[in-house]
Short mmCIF file of C-alpha atoms in Angstrom, two decimals:
data_model
loop_
_atom_site.label_atom_id
_atom_site.label_comp_id
_atom_site.label_asym_id
_atom_site.label_seq_id
_atom_site.Cartn_x
_atom_site.Cartn_y
_atom_site.Cartn_z
CA THR A 1 171.74 -78.59 98.94
CA PHE A 2 170.96 -81.65 96.83
CA SER A 3 171.98 -81.89 93.20
CA GLN A 4 169.87 -83.53 90.51
CA ARG A 5 172.60 -83.23 87.90
CA LYS A 6 173.68 -86.82 88.47
CA VAL A 7 172.07 -89.92 89.97
CA ALA A 8 173.91 -92.36 92.23
CA ILE A 9 173.45 -95.93 91.00
CA LEU A 10 174.02 -98.56 93.69
CA ALA A 11 174.64 -102.17 92.67
CA PRO A 12 175.06 -104.63 95.60
CA LEU A 13 177.12 -107.62 94.43
CA HIS A 14 178.26 -111.07 95.44
CA ALA A 15 180.80 -113.29 93.69
CA PRO A 16 178.41 -115.35 91.49
CA LYS A 17 177.20 -112.11 89.88
CA PHE A 18 180.58 -110.56 89.10
CA GLU A 19 180.46 -111.43 85.41
CA GLU A 20 177.02 -109.81 85.05
CA ALA A 21 178.31 -106.75 86.88
CA HIS A 22 181.28 -106.50 84.52
CA SER A 23 178.82 -106.57 81.62
CA PHE A 24 176.75 -103.85 83.28
CA LEU A 25 179.86 -101.73 83.69
CA ARG A 26 180.74 -102.13 80.01
CA SER A 27 177.13 -101.36 79.09
CA SER A 28 177.24 -98.21 81.24
CA ASN A 29 180.40 -97.08 79.51
CA ALA A 30 178.96 -97.70 76.04
CA ALA A 31 175.77 -95.81 76.97
CA ARG A 32 177.86 -92.90 78.29
CA ALA A 33 176.07 -93.27 81.60
CA TRP A 34 178.92 -91.43 83.29
CA ARG A 35 177.37 -88.22 82.02
CA GLU A 36 174.18 -88.91 83.99
CA ALA A 37 175.20 -91.08 86.95
CA ASP A 38 177.99 -92.31 89.18
CA LEU A 39 178.06 -96.07 89.71
CA PHE A 40 178.75 -97.56 93.15
CA PHE A 41 179.36 -101.29 93.40
CA VAL A 42 178.63 -102.56 96.91
CA PHE A 43 180.60 -105.50 98.31
CA SER A 44 180.20 -107.64 101.42
CA SER A 45 183.96 -107.71 102.06
CA GLN A 46 187.25 -106.21 100.95
CA LYS A 47 188.19 -109.62 99.55
CA ASP A 48 185.17 -109.55 97.25
CA LYS A 49 186.06 -106.05 96.06
CA GLU A 50 189.62 -107.07 95.24
CA ALA A 51 188.44 -110.17 93.37
CA PHE A 52 186.03 -108.05 91.33
CA ASP A 53 188.65 -105.42 90.49
CA ALA A 54 191.23 -108.04 89.53
CA LYS A 55 189.12 -109.09 86.56
CA LEU A 56 188.67 -105.56 85.26
CA GLY A 57 191.04 -104.15 82.73
CA GLY A 58 191.88 -100.89 81.08
CA SER A 59 190.11 -97.65 81.85
CA LEU A 60 187.14 -99.30 83.58
CA ARG A 61 189.31 -100.15 86.57
CA THR A 62 190.26 -96.52 87.19
CA ALA A 63 187.17 -94.72 85.85
CA LYS A 64 186.26 -91.91 88.27
CA TRP A 65 182.53 -92.51 87.82
CA ARG A 66 182.92 -96.14 88.99
CA ARG A 67 183.32 -96.40 92.75
CA SER A 68 183.10 -99.07 95.44
CA LEU A 69 181.57 -99.45 98.89
CA VAL A 70 182.47 -102.24 101.31
CA LEU A 71 179.82 -103.02 103.91
CA GLN A 72 180.88 -102.82 107.54
CA GLN A 73 179.59 -105.42 109.98
CA THR A 74 179.22 -103.09 112.96
CA ALA A 75 176.54 -102.57 115.61
CA ARG A 76 175.45 -99.37 113.86
CA TYR A 77 174.00 -101.40 110.99
CA ASP A 78 172.74 -104.47 112.85
CA PHE A 79 169.10 -103.45 112.55
CA LEU A 80 169.33 -103.43 108.75
CA TRP A 81 170.12 -107.14 108.67
CA LYS A 82 166.87 -107.68 110.56
CA SER A 83 164.81 -105.64 108.10
CA SER A 84 164.20 -108.73 105.98
CA GLY A 85 164.67 -112.47 106.27
CA ASP A 86 165.91 -112.33 102.67
CA TYR A 87 169.66 -111.58 102.72
CA PRO A 88 169.83 -109.80 99.32
CA VAL A 89 167.02 -107.45 100.40
CA ALA A 90 168.71 -106.70 103.74
CA LYS A 91 171.95 -106.10 101.85
CA LYS A 92 170.27 -103.44 99.72
CA HIS A 93 169.04 -101.71 102.87
CA ALA A 94 172.56 -101.86 104.28
CA ALA A 95 173.94 -100.46 101.02
CA LEU A 96 171.66 -97.41 101.28
CA ALA A 97 172.72 -96.76 104.88
CA HIS A 98 176.41 -97.11 104.06
CA PHE A 99 175.98 -94.80 101.09
CA LEU A 100 174.57 -92.07 103.33
CA ASP A 101 177.40 -92.45 105.85
CA LYS A 102 180.33 -92.95 103.49
CA VAL A 103 179.33 -90.78 100.54
CA GLN A 104 176.36 -88.48 101.03
CA TYR A 105 177.37 -87.19 104.46
CA ARG A 106 180.94 -86.58 103.30
CA GLY A 107 180.31 -83.78 100.86
CA TRP A 108 178.53 -85.44 97.93
CA THR A 109 175.09 -84.04 97.21
CA TYR A 110 173.09 -86.51 95.12
CA ARG A 111 169.34 -86.04 95.38
CA TYR A 112 168.40 -89.51 94.10
CA ALA A 113 169.85 -92.98 94.22
CA VAL A 114 168.79 -95.94 92.09
CA VAL A 115 169.41 -99.46 93.38
CA VAL A 116 169.86 -102.08 90.65
CA ASP A 117 170.69 -105.76 90.30
CA ALA A 118 173.87 -106.96 88.60
CA GLU A 119 171.88 -108.23 85.59
CA THR A 120 170.96 -104.67 84.60
CA ALA A 121 171.98 -103.31 81.19
CA TRP A 122 171.44 -100.07 79.30
CA ALA A 123 169.15 -100.52 76.30
CA ARG A 124 170.10 -97.17 74.78
CA GLN A 125 172.16 -94.05 75.40
CA ALA A 126 171.74 -92.73 78.93
CA THR A 127 171.17 -89.13 77.84
CA GLY A 128 168.42 -87.57 79.99
CA PHE A 129 168.44 -90.32 82.63
CA ALA A 130 169.06 -88.01 85.61
CA ARG A 131 166.33 -85.63 84.49
CA ALA A 132 163.92 -88.52 83.94
CA VAL A 133 164.51 -89.87 87.46
CA ALA A 134 163.97 -86.42 88.97
CA THR A 135 160.78 -85.90 86.97
CA ARG A 136 159.46 -89.31 87.93
CA ALA A 137 160.19 -88.76 91.62
CA ALA A 138 158.70 -85.26 91.71
CA ASN A 139 155.12 -86.51 91.35
CA PRO A 140 155.20 -90.31 91.53
CA THR A 141 152.36 -92.64 90.59
CA TRP A 142 152.54 -96.42 90.90
CA TYR A 143 150.16 -98.71 89.05
CA GLY A 144 148.91 -102.04 90.32
CA SER A 145 146.16 -104.63 90.36
CA ASP A 146 144.91 -107.53 92.47
CA SER A 147 147.00 -110.16 90.71
CA VAL A 148 148.17 -112.62 93.35
CA GLU A 149 151.83 -112.53 94.40
CA ALA A 150 153.12 -113.77 97.74
CA HIS A 151 155.45 -110.81 98.21
CA VAL A 152 152.49 -108.41 98.46
CA GLY A 153 151.10 -110.08 101.57
CA GLN A 154 154.54 -110.69 103.02
CA THR A 155 155.59 -107.06 102.70
CA TRP A 156 152.24 -105.80 103.99
CA ALA A 157 152.47 -108.08 107.02
CA PHE A 158 155.89 -106.63 107.88
CA PHE A 159 154.90 -103.03 107.16
CA SER A 160 151.56 -103.09 108.97
CA THR A 161 153.06 -104.37 112.22
CA CYS A 162 154.71 -100.96 112.55
CA LEU A 163 151.42 -99.08 112.32
CA GLY A 164 148.64 -98.42 114.81
CA GLU A 165 145.11 -99.57 114.09
CA SER A 166 143.86 -96.32 112.54
CA ALA A 167 147.12 -95.75 110.66
CA ARG A 168 146.94 -99.30 109.28
CA LYS A 169 143.46 -98.71 107.91
CA ASP A 170 144.51 -95.45 106.26
CA ALA A 171 147.67 -97.04 104.84
CA LEU A 172 145.70 -99.89 103.32
CA ALA A 173 143.30 -97.45 101.68
CA ARG A 174 146.21 -95.48 100.20
CA LEU A 175 147.97 -98.62 98.96
CA ARG A 176 144.74 -99.89 97.42
CA GLY A 177 144.69 -96.82 95.16
CA THR A 178 142.42 -93.85 94.54
CA TYR A 179 139.43 -96.01 93.57
CA TRP A 180 139.47 -97.92 96.86
CA ALA A 181 140.39 -94.91 98.99
CA SER A 182 136.80 -93.62 98.75
CA ARG A 183 135.32 -96.93 99.91
CA ARG A 184 134.93 -98.27 103.41
CA LEU A 185 137.63 -100.85 104.14
CA ASP A 186 137.36 -103.28 107.04
CA ASP A 187 140.36 -102.91 109.28
CA ALA A 188 142.86 -105.68 108.63
CA PRO A 189 145.08 -106.42 111.61
CA ALA A 190 148.44 -107.82 110.61
CA PRO A 191 148.47 -111.63 110.93
CA ARG A 192 150.98 -112.92 113.48
CA ARG A 193 152.69 -115.10 110.90
CA LEU A 194 152.50 -114.86 107.13
CA ASP A 195 154.41 -117.12 104.78
CA ASP A 196 152.36 -116.92 101.58
CA GLY A 197 150.56 -113.59 101.92
CA ASP A 198 147.30 -115.05 103.26
CA SER A 199 146.05 -115.29 106.81
CA PRO A 200 144.98 -118.72 108.10
CA ASN A 201 141.54 -117.35 109.03
CA TRP A 202 140.79 -116.01 105.56
CA GLY A 203 139.66 -119.34 104.12
CA HIS A 204 135.98 -118.37 104.10
CA LEU A 205 136.59 -115.13 102.18
CA THR A 206 136.15 -114.63 98.46
CA PHE A 207 139.03 -113.50 96.27
CA ALA A 208 137.69 -109.92 96.26
CA GLN A 209 137.38 -109.90 100.05
CA ARG A 210 140.92 -111.19 100.46
CA ALA A 211 142.23 -108.66 97.95
CA ALA A 212 140.60 -105.79 99.86
CA ARG A 213 142.67 -106.72 102.91
CA ARG A 214 146.07 -106.20 101.30
CA PRO A 215 147.67 -103.59 99.02
CA LEU A 216 147.62 -103.73 95.27
CA ASN A 217 150.35 -105.69 93.53
CA LEU A 218 152.43 -102.89 92.01
CA TRP A 219 153.86 -103.60 88.59
CA TRP A 220 157.63 -103.56 88.57
CA VAL A 221 158.08 -101.29 85.60
CA ASP A 222 159.62 -98.33 87.41
CA VAL A 223 163.23 -97.45 88.05
CA PRO A 224 163.73 -98.20 91.79
CA TRP A 225 164.69 -94.70 92.89
CA TYR A 226 165.22 -93.48 96.45
CA ASP A 227 165.03 -89.86 97.59
CA LEU A 228 168.21 -89.19 99.54
CA ARG A 229 166.79 -86.07 101.14
CA SER A 230 164.35 -88.16 103.18
CA LEU A 231 166.21 -91.47 103.24
CA HIS A 232 167.35 -90.97 106.85
CA ARG A 233 163.68 -91.03 107.89
CA TYR A 234 163.14 -94.26 106.00
CA LEU A 235 166.13 -95.85 107.73
CA SER A 236 164.67 -94.76 111.07
CA PHE A 237 161.46 -96.50 110.07
CA LEU A 238 163.42 -99.67 109.26
CA ARG A 239 165.04 -99.52 112.68
CA GLN A 240 161.59 -99.42 114.30
CA ALA A 241 160.33 -102.13 111.97
CA ALA A 242 163.22 -104.42 112.82
CA ALA A 243 162.32 -104.12 116.50
CA ALA A 244 158.59 -104.64 115.91
CA ALA A 245 158.61 -107.50 113.40
CA PRO A 246 160.38 -110.89 113.38
CA SER A 247 163.61 -110.96 111.43
CA HIS A 248 162.52 -114.04 109.45
CA ARG A 249 159.86 -112.08 107.61
CA ARG A 250 160.47 -111.76 103.90
CA VAL A 251 159.86 -108.41 102.26
CA PHE A 252 160.66 -106.93 98.88
CA GLU A 253 162.73 -103.80 99.32
CA TYR A 254 161.03 -101.54 96.80
CA ASP A 255 157.51 -102.61 97.78
CA LEU A 256 158.41 -101.65 101.33
CA TYR A 257 159.89 -98.30 100.31
CA VAL A 258 156.87 -97.40 98.18
CA SER A 259 154.55 -98.40 101.04
CA TRP A 260 156.46 -96.06 103.34
CA LEU A 261 156.46 -93.20 100.83
CA VAL A 262 152.74 -93.41 100.11
CA ALA A 263 151.38 -94.32 103.55
CA VAL A 264 153.80 -92.60 105.93
CA GLU A 265 155.29 -89.72 103.95
CA ASN A 266 152.03 -89.11 102.04
CA ARG A 267 153.98 -88.80 98.81
CA GLY A 268 152.68 -90.00 95.48
CA ARG A 269 149.75 -92.29 94.90
CA VAL A 270 148.78 -95.77 93.80
CA ARG A 271 146.32 -96.29 90.98
CA ASP A 272 144.23 -99.41 90.48
CA VAL A 273 144.36 -100.27 86.78
CA SER A 274 141.35 -102.59 87.18
CA ALA A 275 139.08 -99.85 88.56
CA PRO A 276 136.12 -98.89 86.34
CA GLU A 277 137.38 -95.34 85.79
CA ALA A 278 140.78 -96.68 84.78
CA LYS A 279 139.16 -99.01 82.30
CA ARG A 280 137.22 -96.13 80.80
CA ARG A 281 140.42 -94.13 80.41
CA THR A 282 142.24 -96.98 78.72
CA ALA A 283 139.38 -98.33 76.60
CA PRO A 284 139.88 -98.01 72.84
CA ALA A 285 137.86 -95.39 71.02
CA PRO A 286 134.72 -96.71 69.29
CA ALA A 287 135.04 -97.41 65.61
CA ALA A 288 133.83 -94.65 63.33
#
């Protein structure tokens, strides 16, 4: 069984971010986050963990809701370091895998994990946080538009290399949102090398034509939650992706996870905020 009573918050750290992480820990204590979540700091080495703990004082050092994970550099996790050419992103993938092995599979029963950066802080009391995460994950919707960001093309290039031709076309339609899903989309084979999100042979295309060949740029306004009940399937996907795509590719971890959820797991949907029907829904009421 999986419990939604508490959320597991994972915070991968490295030494330059220790001060921010200490602030986050104090913020979590002030917000009484321990009622809603358990906090797991993730370190690259035992030495880093000891250096972090040495600067903590009082009850925060021994708080039961504050735990630590030290990443293991073993063959079991090698594929995770190839899941992105960006080390911090690969480290977050490794943190999720270690969490399953060291925590979830050893008797803990969290349903959801949230992966955060060290700069995170609580803006208010954490009351209701676990319930809010569960509600959000139960029927997720992500909003996006065609605003240009390199990470969209980079992540799509990595993700689409793991899909067959028909699956790639369907995935693109899903990640373009409900408005585009009903339209005919030209199949967009993954370029062999993408550094800025555009293919070298797209120079003759208009902005709209280029946009139709990659997913929407999802707005980063959501808590980056992960469903631990299906996370093992996502890690299996990353293993396949690491074998299929070059390790130097840069991806953004939550873009990749959302792509997998929507296109592979068929869970949730993407909405295009620039679509005509969206504009009608959000347009102000006419003046009386």
